[in-house]
Short mmCIF file of C-alpha atoms in Angstrom, two decimals:
data_model
loop_
_atom_site.label_atom_id
_atom_site.label_comp_id
_atom_site.label_asym_id
_atom_site.label_seq_id
_atom_site.Cartn_x
_atom_site.Cartn_y
_atom_site.Cartn_z
CA GLN T 1 0.04 0.19 -0.01
CA LEU T 2 1.55 4.03 -0.57
CA GLN T 3 0.95 6.54 1.26
CA ALA T 4 1.07 10.20 -0.66
CA SER T 5 1.32 12.90 1.45
CA GLY T 6 2.48 16.42 1.00
CA GLY T 7 -0.40 17.89 -1.08
CA GLY T 8 -1.38 21.78 -0.09
CA LEU T 9 -3.03 25.14 -1.40
CA VAL T 10 0.42 27.43 -2.66
CA GLN T 11 0.01 30.78 -4.83
CA ALA T 12 1.70 30.66 -8.20
CA GLY T 13 5.86 30.79 -8.08
CA GLY T 14 5.74 28.64 -4.64
CA SER T 15 7.09 25.42 -4.28
CA LEU T 16 5.49 21.20 -2.48
CA ARG T 17 7.65 18.45 -2.04
CA LEU T 18 4.94 15.64 -2.32
CA SER T 19 6.44 12.43 -0.39
CA CYS T 20 5.41 8.67 -1.10
CA ALA T 21 5.48 5.98 1.77
CA ALA T 22 4.93 1.52 1.12
CA SER T 23 3.22 -0.01 3.90
CA GLY T 24 3.86 -4.05 3.68
CA ARG T 25 6.50 -3.53 1.45
CA ARG T 26 9.75 -2.87 0.45
CA PHE T 27 9.79 0.38 -2.14
CA SER T 28 13.06 0.65 -2.01
CA THR T 29 12.61 -3.10 -4.57
CA TYR T 30 10.12 -0.93 -7.21
CA ALA T 31 10.49 1.89 -9.90
CA ALA T 32 8.23 4.56 -8.74
CA GLY T 33 6.06 7.51 -10.50
CA TRP T 34 4.47 10.36 -10.20
CA PHE T 35 0.74 11.26 -12.15
CA ARG T 36 -1.73 13.61 -11.28
CA GLN T 37 -5.26 14.11 -12.83
CA ALA T 38 -6.78 17.57 -13.10
CA PRO T 39 -11.32 17.96 -12.65
CA GLY T 40 -12.02 16.79 -16.38
CA LYS T 41 -8.73 15.45 -18.02
CA GLU T 42 -7.28 11.61 -17.96
CA ARG T 43 -4.16 11.01 -15.48
CA GLU T 44 -1.04 12.50 -17.01
CA PHE T 45 2.36 11.59 -16.72
CA VAL T 46 4.70 14.00 -14.61
CA ALA T 47 7.61 12.04 -13.29
CA ALA T 48 9.31 8.51 -12.92
CA ILE T 49 12.22 7.37 -10.75
CA SER T 50 13.65 3.59 -11.37
CA TRP T 51 14.51 1.21 -8.40
CA SER T 52 18.14 2.60 -7.56
CA GLY T 53 17.46 6.06 -8.36
CA SER T 54 20.01 6.60 -11.77
CA ARG T 55 17.39 7.00 -14.20
CA THR T 56 14.66 9.73 -14.35
CA GLY T 57 12.33 11.14 -15.90
CA TYR T 58 9.87 14.01 -16.39
CA ALA T 59 6.77 15.71 -18.72
CA ASP T 60 8.42 17.92 -20.62
CA SER T 61 5.26 20.05 -18.60
CA VAL T 62 7.20 19.64 -15.61
CA ASN T 63 10.74 18.87 -16.81
CA GLY T 64 12.76 21.54 -15.04
CA ARG T 65 10.58 22.60 -12.47
CA PHE T 66 10.40 19.20 -10.87
CA THR T 67 12.71 16.86 -8.96
CA ILE T 68 11.78 13.04 -8.56
CA SER T 69 14.35 11.72 -5.59
CA ARG T 70 14.01 8.26 -3.29
CA GLU T 71 15.51 7.02 -0.09
CA ASN T 72 15.19 3.67 -0.25
CA ALA T 73 16.84 3.50 3.08
CA LYS T 74 13.85 5.14 3.91
CA ASP T 75 11.62 3.32 1.60
CA THR T 76 10.17 6.97 0.02
CA VAL T 77 10.07 8.73 -2.80
CA SER T 78 9.39 12.48 -3.32
CA LEU T 79 8.53 14.70 -5.65
CA GLN T 80 10.16 17.77 -5.83
CA MET T 81 7.80 21.22 -7.68
CA ASN T 82 8.93 24.17 -7.38
CA ILE T 83 7.54 27.12 -9.58
CA LEU T 84 4.33 26.08 -10.04
CA LYS T 85 1.82 27.32 -11.80
CA PRO T 86 -2.53 27.46 -11.69
CA GLU T 87 -2.51 23.85 -14.61
CA ASP T 88 -0.25 22.28 -11.56
CA THR T 89 -3.26 21.92 -9.81
CA ALA T 90 -4.51 18.54 -10.03
CA VAL T 91 -4.84 15.41 -7.67
CA TYR T 92 -1.40 14.01 -7.84
CA TYR T 93 -1.10 10.27 -7.38
CA CYS T 94 2.62 7.59 -6.36
CA ALA T 95 2.73 4.30 -7.80
CA ALA T 96 4.89 1.96 -8.06
CA SER T 97 6.45 -0.81 -10.55
CA ARG T 98 8.54 -4.44 -10.69
CA ARG T 99 10.06 -3.00 -13.88
CA ILE T 100 13.22 -1.77 -13.38
CA TYR T 101 12.24 1.82 -14.32
CA GLY T 102 8.58 2.17 -14.96
CA GLY T 103 8.56 5.14 -17.31
CA SER T 104 5.24 7.39 -18.33
CA TYR T 105 2.94 4.70 -18.60
CA HIS T 106 0.27 4.28 -16.04
CA THR T 107 -0.17 0.05 -17.50
CA GLU T 108 3.57 -0.22 -16.62
CA TYR T 109 2.08 0.22 -12.51
CA ASP T 110 1.09 -1.89 -10.56
CA TYR T 111 -0.16 -0.40 -7.02
CA TRP T 112 -1.25 3.41 -6.90
CA GLY T 113 -1.87 5.49 -3.93
CA GLN T 114 -4.50 7.22 -2.38
CA GLY T 115 -3.72 10.64 -4.62
CA THR T 116 -2.74 14.08 -2.63
CA GLN T 117 -4.19 17.67 -3.67
CA VAL T 118 -2.24 20.14 -5.01
CA THR T 119 -3.65 23.18 -5.34
CA VAL T 120 -2.21 26.60 -7.59
CA SER T 121 -3.92 30.14 -6.92
CA SER T 122 -3.21 32.11 -9.05
#
């Protein structure tokens, strides 16, 4: 089971840090990813990281502003979000994949967290 936290309300240009923790399994043996879903839109890829942390990938819309990282000793994956924009407003989901690297397709992920709301005001 995955638990995402750290969402909230922030003004445009601000920052938030999301965290994802796993219970019942070793998160360090899974690749991880973050996805988001805004009202009326489909779930979209945000960022991904390999199980070792050596490979990362980002959606074009967040590249340069968001950073995904992991601390395997603590079994957590984080998403640092800087220079937030109103269009970043969404429910953010963390996910785990049995693959070495999950990539940008949600079908490559096996486990999902419940989501955390991020709201960016203009």
